[in-house]
CSV table of C-alpha atoms (C1' of nucleotides) in Angstrom, one decimal:
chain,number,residue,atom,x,y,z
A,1,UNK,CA,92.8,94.5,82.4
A,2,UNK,CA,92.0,91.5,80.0
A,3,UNK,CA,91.7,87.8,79.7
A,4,UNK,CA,95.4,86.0,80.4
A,5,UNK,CA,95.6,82.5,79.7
A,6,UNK,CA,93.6,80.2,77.9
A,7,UNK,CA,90.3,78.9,79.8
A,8,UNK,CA,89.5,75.3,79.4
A,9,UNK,CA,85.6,76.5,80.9
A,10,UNK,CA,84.0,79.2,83.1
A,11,UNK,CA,86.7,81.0,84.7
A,12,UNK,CA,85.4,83.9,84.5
A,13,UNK,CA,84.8,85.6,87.8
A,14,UNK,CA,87.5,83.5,89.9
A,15,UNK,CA,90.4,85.7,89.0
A,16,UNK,CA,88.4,88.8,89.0
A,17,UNK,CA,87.4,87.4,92.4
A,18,UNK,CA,90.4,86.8,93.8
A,19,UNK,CA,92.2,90.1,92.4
A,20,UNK,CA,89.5,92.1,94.2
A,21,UNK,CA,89.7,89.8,97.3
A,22,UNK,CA,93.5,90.3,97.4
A,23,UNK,CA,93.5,94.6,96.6
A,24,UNK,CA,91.3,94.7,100.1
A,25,UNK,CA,93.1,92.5,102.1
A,26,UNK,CA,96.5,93.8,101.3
A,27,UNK,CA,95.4,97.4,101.8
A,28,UNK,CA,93.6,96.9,105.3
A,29,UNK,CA,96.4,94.5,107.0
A,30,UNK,CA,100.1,95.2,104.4
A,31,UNK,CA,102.1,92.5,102.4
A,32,UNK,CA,103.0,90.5,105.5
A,33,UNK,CA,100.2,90.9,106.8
A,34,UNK,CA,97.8,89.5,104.6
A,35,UNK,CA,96.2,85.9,104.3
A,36,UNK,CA,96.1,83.9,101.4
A,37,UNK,CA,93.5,82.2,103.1
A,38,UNK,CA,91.5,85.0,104.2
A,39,UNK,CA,92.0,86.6,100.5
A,40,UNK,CA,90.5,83.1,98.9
A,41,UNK,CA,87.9,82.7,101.5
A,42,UNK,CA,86.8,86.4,100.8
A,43,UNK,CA,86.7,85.7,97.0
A,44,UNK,CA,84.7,82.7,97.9
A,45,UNK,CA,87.0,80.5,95.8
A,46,UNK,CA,89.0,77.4,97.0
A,47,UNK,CA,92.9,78.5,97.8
A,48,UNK,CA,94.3,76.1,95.2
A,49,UNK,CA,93.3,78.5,92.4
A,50,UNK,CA,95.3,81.9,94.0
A,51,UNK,CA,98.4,79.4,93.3
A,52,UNK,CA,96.8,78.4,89.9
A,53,UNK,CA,96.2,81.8,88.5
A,54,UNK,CA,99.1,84.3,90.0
A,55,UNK,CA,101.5,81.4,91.0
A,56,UNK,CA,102.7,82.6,94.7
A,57,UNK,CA,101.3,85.6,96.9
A,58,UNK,CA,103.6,87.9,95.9
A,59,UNK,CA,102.9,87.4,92.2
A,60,UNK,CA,98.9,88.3,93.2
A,61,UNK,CA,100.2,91.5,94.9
A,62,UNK,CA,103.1,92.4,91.7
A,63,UNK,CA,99.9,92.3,89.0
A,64,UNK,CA,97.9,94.6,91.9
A,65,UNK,CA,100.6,96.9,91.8
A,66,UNK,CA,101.1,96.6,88.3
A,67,UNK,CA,97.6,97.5,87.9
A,68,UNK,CA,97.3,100.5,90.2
A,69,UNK,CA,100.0,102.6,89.1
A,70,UNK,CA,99.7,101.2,85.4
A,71,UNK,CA,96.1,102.8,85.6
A,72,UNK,CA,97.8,106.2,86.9
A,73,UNK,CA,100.4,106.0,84.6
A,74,UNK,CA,97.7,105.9,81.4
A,75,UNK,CA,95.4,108.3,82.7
A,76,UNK,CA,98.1,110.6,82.6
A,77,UNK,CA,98.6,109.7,79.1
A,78,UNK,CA,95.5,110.2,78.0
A,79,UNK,CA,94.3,113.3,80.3
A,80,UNK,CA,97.2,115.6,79.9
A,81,UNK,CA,96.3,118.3,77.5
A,82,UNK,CA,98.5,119.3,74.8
A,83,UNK,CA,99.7,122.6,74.2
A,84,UNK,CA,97.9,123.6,77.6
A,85,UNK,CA,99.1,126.5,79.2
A,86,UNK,CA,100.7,125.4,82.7
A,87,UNK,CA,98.6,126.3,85.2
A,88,UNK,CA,96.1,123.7,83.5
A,89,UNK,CA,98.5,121.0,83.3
A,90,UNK,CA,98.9,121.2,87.1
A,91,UNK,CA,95.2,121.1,87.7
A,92,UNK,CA,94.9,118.0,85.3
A,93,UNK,CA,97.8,116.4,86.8
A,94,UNK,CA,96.4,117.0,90.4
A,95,UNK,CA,92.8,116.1,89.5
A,96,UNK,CA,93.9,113.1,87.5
A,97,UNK,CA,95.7,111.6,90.3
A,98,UNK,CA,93.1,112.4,92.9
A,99,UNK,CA,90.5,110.5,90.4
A,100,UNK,CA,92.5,107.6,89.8
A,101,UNK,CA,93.5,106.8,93.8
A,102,UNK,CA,89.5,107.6,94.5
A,103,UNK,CA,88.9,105.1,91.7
A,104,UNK,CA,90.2,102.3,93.9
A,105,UNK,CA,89.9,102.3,97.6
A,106,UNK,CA,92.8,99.9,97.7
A,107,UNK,CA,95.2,102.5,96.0
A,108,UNK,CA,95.9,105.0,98.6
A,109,UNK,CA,97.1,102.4,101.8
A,110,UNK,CA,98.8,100.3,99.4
A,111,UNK,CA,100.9,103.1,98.0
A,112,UNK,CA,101.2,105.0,101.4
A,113,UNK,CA,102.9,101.3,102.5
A,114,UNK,CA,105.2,100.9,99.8
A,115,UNK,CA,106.7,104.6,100.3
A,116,UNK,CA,107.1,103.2,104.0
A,117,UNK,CA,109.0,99.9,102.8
A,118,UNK,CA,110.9,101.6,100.8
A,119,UNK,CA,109.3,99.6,97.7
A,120,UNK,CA,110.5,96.4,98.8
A,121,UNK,CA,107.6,94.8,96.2
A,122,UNK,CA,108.1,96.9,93.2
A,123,UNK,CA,110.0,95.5,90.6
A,124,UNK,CA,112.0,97.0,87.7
A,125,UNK,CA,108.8,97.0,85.1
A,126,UNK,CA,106.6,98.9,87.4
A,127,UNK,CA,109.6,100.9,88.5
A,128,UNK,CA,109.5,102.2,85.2
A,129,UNK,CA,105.9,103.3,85.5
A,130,UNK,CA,106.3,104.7,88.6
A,131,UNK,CA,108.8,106.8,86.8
A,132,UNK,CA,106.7,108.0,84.0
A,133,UNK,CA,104.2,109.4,86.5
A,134,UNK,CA,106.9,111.3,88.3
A,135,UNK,CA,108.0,112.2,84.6
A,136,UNK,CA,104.6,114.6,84.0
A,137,UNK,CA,105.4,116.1,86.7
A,138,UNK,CA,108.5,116.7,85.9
A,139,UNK,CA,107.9,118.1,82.1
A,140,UNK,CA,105.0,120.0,83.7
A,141,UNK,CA,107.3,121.8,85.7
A,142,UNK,CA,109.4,122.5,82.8
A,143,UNK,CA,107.4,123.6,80.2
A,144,UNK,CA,105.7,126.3,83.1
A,145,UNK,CA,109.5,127.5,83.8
A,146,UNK,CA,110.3,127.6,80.2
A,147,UNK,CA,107.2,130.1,79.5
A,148,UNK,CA,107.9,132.0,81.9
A,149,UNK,CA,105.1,130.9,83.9
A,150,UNK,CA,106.6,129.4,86.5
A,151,UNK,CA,109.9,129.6,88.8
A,152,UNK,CA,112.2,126.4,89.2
A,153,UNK,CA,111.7,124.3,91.2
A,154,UNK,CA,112.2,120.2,92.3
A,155,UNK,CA,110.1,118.5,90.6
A,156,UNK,CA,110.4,115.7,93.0
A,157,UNK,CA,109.4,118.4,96.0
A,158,UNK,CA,106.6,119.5,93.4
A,159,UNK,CA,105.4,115.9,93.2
A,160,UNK,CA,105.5,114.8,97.4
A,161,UNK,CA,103.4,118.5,97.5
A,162,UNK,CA,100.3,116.9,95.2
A,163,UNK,CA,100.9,112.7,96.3
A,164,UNK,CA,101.3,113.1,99.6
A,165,UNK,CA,97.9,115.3,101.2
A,166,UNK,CA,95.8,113.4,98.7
A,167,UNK,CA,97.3,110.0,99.8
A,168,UNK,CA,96.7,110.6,103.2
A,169,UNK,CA,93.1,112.2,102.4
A,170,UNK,CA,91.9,109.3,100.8
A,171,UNK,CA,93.4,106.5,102.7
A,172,UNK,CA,91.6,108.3,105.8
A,173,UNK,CA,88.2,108.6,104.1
A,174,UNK,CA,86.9,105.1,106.0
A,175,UNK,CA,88.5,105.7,109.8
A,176,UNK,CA,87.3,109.5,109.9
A,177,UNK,CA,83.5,108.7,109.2
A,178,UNK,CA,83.7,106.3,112.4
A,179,UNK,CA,85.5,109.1,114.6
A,180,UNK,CA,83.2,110.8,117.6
A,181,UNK,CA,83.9,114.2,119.3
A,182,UNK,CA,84.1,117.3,117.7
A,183,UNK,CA,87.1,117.4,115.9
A,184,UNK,CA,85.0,115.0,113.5
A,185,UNK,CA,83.2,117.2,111.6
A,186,UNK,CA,86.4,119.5,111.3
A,187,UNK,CA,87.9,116.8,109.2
A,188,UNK,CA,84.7,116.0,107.2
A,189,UNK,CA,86.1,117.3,103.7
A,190,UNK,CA,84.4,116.4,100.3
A,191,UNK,CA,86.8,115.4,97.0
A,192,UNK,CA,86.5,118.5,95.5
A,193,UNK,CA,87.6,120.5,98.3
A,194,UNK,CA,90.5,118.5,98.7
A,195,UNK,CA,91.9,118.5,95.2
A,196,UNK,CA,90.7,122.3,95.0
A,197,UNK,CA,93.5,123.0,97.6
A,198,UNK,CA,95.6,120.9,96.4
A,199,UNK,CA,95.4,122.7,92.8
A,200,UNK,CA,96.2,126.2,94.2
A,201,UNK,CA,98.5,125.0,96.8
A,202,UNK,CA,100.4,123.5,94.0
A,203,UNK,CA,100.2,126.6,91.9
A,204,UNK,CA,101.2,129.1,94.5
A,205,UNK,CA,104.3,127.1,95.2
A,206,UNK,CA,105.2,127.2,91.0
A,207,UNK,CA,104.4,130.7,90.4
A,208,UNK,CA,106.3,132.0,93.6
A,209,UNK,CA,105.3,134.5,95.6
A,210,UNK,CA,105.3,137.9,94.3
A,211,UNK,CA,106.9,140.1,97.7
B,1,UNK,CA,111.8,107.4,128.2
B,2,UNK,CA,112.6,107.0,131.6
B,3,UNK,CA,112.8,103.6,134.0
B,4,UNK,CA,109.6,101.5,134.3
B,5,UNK,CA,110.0,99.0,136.7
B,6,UNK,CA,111.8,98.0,139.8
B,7,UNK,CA,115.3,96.3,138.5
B,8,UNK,CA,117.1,94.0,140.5
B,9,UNK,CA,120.5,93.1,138.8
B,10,UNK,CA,121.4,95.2,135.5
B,11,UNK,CA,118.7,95.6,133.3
B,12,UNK,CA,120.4,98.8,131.6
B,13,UNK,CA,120.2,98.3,128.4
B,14,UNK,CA,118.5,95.5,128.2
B,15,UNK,CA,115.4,97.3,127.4
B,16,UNK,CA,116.5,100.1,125.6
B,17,UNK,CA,118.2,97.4,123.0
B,18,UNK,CA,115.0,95.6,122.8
B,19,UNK,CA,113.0,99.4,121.8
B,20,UNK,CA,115.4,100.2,119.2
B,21,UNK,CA,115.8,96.9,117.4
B,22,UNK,CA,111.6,97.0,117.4
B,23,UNK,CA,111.5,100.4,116.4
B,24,UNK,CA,114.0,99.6,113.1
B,25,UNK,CA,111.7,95.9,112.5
B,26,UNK,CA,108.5,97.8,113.1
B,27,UNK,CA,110.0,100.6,110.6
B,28,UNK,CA,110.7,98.4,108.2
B,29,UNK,CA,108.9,95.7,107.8
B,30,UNK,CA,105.2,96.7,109.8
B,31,UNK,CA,103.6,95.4,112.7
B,32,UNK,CA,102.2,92.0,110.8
B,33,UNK,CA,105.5,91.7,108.8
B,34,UNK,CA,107.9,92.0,111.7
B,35,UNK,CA,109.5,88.9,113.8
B,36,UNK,CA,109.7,88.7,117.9
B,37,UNK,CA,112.8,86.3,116.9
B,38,UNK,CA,114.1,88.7,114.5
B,39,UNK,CA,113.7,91.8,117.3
B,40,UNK,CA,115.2,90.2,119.6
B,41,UNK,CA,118.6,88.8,117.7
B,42,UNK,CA,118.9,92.5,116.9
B,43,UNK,CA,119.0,93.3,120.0
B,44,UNK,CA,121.1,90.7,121.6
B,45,UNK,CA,118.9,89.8,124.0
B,46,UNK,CA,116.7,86.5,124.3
B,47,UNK,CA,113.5,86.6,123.3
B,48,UNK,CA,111.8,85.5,126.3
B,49,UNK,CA,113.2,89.1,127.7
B,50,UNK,CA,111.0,91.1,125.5
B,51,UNK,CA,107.7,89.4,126.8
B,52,UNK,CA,109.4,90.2,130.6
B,53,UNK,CA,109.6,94.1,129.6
B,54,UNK,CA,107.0,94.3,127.5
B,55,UNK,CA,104.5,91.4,127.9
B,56,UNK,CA,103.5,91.2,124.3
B,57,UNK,CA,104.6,91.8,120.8
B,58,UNK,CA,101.8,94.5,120.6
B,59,UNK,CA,102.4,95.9,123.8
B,60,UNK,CA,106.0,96.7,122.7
B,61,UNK,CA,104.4,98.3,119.4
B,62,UNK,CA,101.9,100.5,121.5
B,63,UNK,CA,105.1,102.0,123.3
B,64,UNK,CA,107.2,102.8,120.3
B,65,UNK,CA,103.8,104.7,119.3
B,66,UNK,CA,103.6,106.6,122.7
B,67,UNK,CA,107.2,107.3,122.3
B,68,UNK,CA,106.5,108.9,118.7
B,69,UNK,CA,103.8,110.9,119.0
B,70,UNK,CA,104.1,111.7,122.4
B,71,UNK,CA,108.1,113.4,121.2
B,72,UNK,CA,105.7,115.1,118.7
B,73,UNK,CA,103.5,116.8,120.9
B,74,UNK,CA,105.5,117.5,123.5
B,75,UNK,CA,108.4,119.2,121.2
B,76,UNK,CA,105.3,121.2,120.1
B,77,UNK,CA,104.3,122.1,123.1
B,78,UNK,CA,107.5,123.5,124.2
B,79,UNK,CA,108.3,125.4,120.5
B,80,UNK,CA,105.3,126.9,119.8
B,81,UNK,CA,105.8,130.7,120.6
B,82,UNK,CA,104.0,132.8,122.8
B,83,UNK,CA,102.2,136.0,121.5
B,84,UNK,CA,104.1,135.2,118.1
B,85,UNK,CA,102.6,136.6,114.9
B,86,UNK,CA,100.9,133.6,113.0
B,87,UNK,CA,103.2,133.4,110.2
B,88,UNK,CA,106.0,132.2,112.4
B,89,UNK,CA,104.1,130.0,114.5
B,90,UNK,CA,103.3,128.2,110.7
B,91,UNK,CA,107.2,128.3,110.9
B,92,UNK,CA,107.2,126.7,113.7
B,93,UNK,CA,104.9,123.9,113.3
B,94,UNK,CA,107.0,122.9,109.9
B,95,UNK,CA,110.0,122.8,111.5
B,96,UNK,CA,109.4,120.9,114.5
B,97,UNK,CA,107.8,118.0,112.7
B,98,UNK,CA,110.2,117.7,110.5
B,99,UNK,CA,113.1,117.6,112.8
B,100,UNK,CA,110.8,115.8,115.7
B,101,UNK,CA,110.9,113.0,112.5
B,102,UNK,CA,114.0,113.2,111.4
B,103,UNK,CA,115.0,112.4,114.7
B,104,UNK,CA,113.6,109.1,115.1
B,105,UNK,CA,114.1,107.4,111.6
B,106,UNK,CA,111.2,104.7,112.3
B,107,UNK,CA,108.6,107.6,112.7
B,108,UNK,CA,107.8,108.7,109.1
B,109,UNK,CA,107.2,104.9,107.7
B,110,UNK,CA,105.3,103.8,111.1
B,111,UNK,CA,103.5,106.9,110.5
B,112,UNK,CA,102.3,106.1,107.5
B,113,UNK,CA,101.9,103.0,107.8
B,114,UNK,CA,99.4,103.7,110.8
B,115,UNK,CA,97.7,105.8,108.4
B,116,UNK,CA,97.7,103.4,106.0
B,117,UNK,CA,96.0,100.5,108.1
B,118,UNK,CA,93.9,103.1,109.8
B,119,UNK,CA,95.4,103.6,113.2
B,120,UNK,CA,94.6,100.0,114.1
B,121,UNK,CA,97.1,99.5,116.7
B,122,UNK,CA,96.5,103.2,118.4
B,123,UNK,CA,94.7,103.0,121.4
B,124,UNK,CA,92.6,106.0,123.2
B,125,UNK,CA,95.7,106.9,124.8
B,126,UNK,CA,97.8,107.4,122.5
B,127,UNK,CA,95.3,109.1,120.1
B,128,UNK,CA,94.6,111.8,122.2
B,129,UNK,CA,97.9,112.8,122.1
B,130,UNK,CA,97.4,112.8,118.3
B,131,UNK,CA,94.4,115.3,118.5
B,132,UNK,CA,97.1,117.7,120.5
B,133,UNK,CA,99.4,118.0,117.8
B,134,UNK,CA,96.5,118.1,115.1
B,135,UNK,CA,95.4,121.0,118.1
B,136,UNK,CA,98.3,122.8,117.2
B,137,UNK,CA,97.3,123.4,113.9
B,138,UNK,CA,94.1,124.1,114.6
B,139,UNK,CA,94.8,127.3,117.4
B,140,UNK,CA,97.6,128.4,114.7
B,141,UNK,CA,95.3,128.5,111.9
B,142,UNK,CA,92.1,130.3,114.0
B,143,UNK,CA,95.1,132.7,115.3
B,144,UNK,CA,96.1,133.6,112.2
B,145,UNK,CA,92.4,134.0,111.0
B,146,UNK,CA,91.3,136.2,114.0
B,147,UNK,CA,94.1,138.5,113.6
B,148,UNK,CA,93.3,138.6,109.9
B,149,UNK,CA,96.5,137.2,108.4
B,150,UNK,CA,95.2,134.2,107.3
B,151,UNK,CA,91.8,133.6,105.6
B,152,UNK,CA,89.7,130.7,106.9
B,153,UNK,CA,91.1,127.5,106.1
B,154,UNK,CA,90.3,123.5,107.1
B,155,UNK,CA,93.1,122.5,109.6
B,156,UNK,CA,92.9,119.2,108.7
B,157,UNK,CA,93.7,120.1,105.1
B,158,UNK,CA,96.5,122.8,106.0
B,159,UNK,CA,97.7,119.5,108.7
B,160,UNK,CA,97.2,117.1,105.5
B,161,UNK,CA,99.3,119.6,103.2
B,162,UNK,CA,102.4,120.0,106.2
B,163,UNK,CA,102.5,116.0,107.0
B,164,UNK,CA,101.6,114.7,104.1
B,165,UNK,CA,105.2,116.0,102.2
B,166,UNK,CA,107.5,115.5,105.2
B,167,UNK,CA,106.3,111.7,106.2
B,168,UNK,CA,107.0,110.7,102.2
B,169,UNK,CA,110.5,112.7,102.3
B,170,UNK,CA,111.9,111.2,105.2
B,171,UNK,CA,110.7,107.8,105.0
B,172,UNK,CA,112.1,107.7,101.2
B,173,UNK,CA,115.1,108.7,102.3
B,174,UNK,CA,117.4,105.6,102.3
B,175,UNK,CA,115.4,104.7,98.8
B,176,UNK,CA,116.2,107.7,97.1
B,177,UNK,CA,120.2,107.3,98.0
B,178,UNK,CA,120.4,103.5,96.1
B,179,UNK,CA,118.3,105.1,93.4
B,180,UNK,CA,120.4,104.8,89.8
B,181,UNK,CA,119.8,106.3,86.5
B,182,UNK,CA,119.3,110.2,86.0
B,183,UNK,CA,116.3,110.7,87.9
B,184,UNK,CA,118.6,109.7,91.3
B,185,UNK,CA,120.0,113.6,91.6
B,186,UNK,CA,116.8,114.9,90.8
B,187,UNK,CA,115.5,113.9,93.8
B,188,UNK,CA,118.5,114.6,96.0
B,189,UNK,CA,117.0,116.9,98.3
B,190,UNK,CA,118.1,118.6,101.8
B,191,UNK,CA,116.1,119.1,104.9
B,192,UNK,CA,116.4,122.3,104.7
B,193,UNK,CA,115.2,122.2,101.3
B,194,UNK,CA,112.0,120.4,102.3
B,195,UNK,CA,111.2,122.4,105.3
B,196,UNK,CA,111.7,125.6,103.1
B,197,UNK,CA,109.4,124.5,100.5
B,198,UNK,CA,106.7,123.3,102.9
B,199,UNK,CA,106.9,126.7,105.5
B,200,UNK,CA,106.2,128.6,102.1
B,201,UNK,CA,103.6,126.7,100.8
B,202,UNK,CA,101.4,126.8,103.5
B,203,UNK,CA,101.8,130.2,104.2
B,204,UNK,CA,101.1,131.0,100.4
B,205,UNK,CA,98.2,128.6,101.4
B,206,UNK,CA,96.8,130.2,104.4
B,207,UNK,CA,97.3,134.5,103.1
B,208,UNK,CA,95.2,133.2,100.3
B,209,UNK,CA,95.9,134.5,96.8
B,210,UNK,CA,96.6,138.3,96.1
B,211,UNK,CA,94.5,137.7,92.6
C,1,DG,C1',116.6,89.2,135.3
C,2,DT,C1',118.0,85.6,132.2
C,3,DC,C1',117.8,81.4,129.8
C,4,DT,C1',116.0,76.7,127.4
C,5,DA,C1',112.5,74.1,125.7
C,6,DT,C1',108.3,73.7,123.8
C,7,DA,C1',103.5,74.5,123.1
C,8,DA,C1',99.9,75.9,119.8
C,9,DA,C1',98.4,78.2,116.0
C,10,DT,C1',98.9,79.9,111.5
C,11,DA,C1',101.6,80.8,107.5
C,12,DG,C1',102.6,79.9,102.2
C,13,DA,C1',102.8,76.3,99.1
C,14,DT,C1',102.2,71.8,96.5
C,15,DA,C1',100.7,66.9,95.1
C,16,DG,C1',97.4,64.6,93.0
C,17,DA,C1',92.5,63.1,92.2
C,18,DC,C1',88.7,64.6,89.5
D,1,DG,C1',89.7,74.5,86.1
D,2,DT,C1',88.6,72.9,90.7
D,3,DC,C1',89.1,70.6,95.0
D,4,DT,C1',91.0,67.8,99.3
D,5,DA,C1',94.6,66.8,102.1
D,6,DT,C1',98.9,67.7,103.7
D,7,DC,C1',103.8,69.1,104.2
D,8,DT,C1',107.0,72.3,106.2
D,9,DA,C1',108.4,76.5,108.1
D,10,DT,C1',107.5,80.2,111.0
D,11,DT,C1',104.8,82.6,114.2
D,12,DT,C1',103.6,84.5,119.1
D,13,DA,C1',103.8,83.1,123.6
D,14,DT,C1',104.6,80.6,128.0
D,15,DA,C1',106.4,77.3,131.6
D,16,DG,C1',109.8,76.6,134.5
D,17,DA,C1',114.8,76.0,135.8
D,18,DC,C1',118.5,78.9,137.3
DNA sequence: GTCTATAAATAGATAGAC
DNA sequence: GTCTATCTATTTATAGAC
């Protein structure tokens, strides 16, 4: 997000480098299975400086994780509308999500692999962030059941409704191009149409159904 | 699921211990992340009897795969209903995923992981049997559609909307029971809860709004 | 079928010169 | 800030005795 340390002379671009080096590999190979030295040869910078700017591999992979749901976490923030009625706050909510795991290809994988560790990585600071995005969610749901707009419901259930198709869309954007026979096509979906059902799924399941 | 190979002395067990200890590693910790060593001390068994059964650490992977989906497709094969009208057919395919993985608790988080690294480790095999149970979707949605309950609708999106929820419930799971604080009860959910929620939503998904 | 011993490669991490 | 060289642990896998 900014500068961290003090630089004696050009560091700029090494820890950029290596931060964007390090968001690929762990998304295409996991934790575990990443390289340091694959993540410093990709970044084209000598492996010595990975240890010299995020001190171990698992401190690279915190600030990546740190960064990813902190970005989430803000544009919430910022995009939610006040005083909206709540049929808009679900379609900002769902949109703003979609946007920010588009935003970096990296997101979706990583995410979909820390729901499957159990978030082994995730320590108590981005916890907390992870809990603020569940949280307008949450007051979303609220506000639409205390207008009247909406019937209760789990906001938790609400949440794994919205996360979950749009995880799995986007972190199956790059094998579905490069798959043959003619199911391809049927799973050729643009953004739009994805966060479009997403939206009125989402709202459906709020508003209840009305037989 | 049944006997491979010819067995001279007693081999019962032997592999069965070896495919569950994997399948809990695998689950937990991903293909890269998990440890031959570690597999086999879970099991009892020395090491050098897993590359006897299995010949290699992938090859036992690519089995716990088969077993997976193949439990999948098969369960849906024998579920689905005959001449049944489409909205219990959606019914149906809900119900059996979700209790084909909540059966085995490695499926959701190798699930996603798979999705996650971008079915890496599934060979031609095995992904064909993946296109049947995406198939089942697929006839259930153009049924629905011909008969002129359902209005047209992606598969892949109405498949995204059904998995997408049940993979993050199940494999959350253990996190969500050591989860403190206030938010912990909020996301205490049921099974039947979940598969309730998701039956409704995609049937409120496939009638397509009254407005 | 089962075990021991070991090969061979790769991993993350650090010391220390510049 | 940058680099070379290297240490140590762990990895998958196999050879070969029983």
């Amino acid at each position: 997000m900014a500068k961290r340390r003090t630089r004696k002379t050009s560091d700029r671009g090494t820890r950029e480098r290596l931060f964007a080096a390090a968001a690929t590999e762990f998304a295409t190979r996991g934790f575990a299975g990443a390289s340091v030295d694959r993540i410093a040869d990709a970044a084209r910078v000598n492996k010595a400086m990975l240890y010299y700017h995020f001190r171990s591999k698992a401190g690279l992979y915190g600030e990546i994780l740190r960064d990813m749901f902190g970005s989430v976490a803000a544009r919430l923030d910022e995009a939610t509308p006040r005083d909206a009625d709540p049929a808009t706050r679900v379609r900002v909510l769902v949109e703003t999500i979609a946007h920010a795991a588009e935003a970096r290809p990296h997101f979706p994988p990583i995410w979909l692999r820390e729901i499957a560790e159990g978030g082994t990585h995730i320590d108590k600071d981005t916890l907390a962030v992870v809990g603020r995005i569940l949280g307008h969610t949450v007051v979303t749901v609220e506000e639409g059941v205390r207008t009247g707009r909406f019937k209760p419901a789990n906001p938790f259930l609400v949440q794994l409704g919205i996360v979950g198709p749009l995880l799995m869309f986007f972190a199956t954007v790059s094998v579905r191009r490069k798959m043959p026979g003619p199911m391809a096509q049927a799973m050729a979906l643009t953004t739009e149409q994805v966060i479009d059902h997403v939206q009125r799924v989402t709202q459906l399941a709020l508003e209840g159904r009305p037989s």
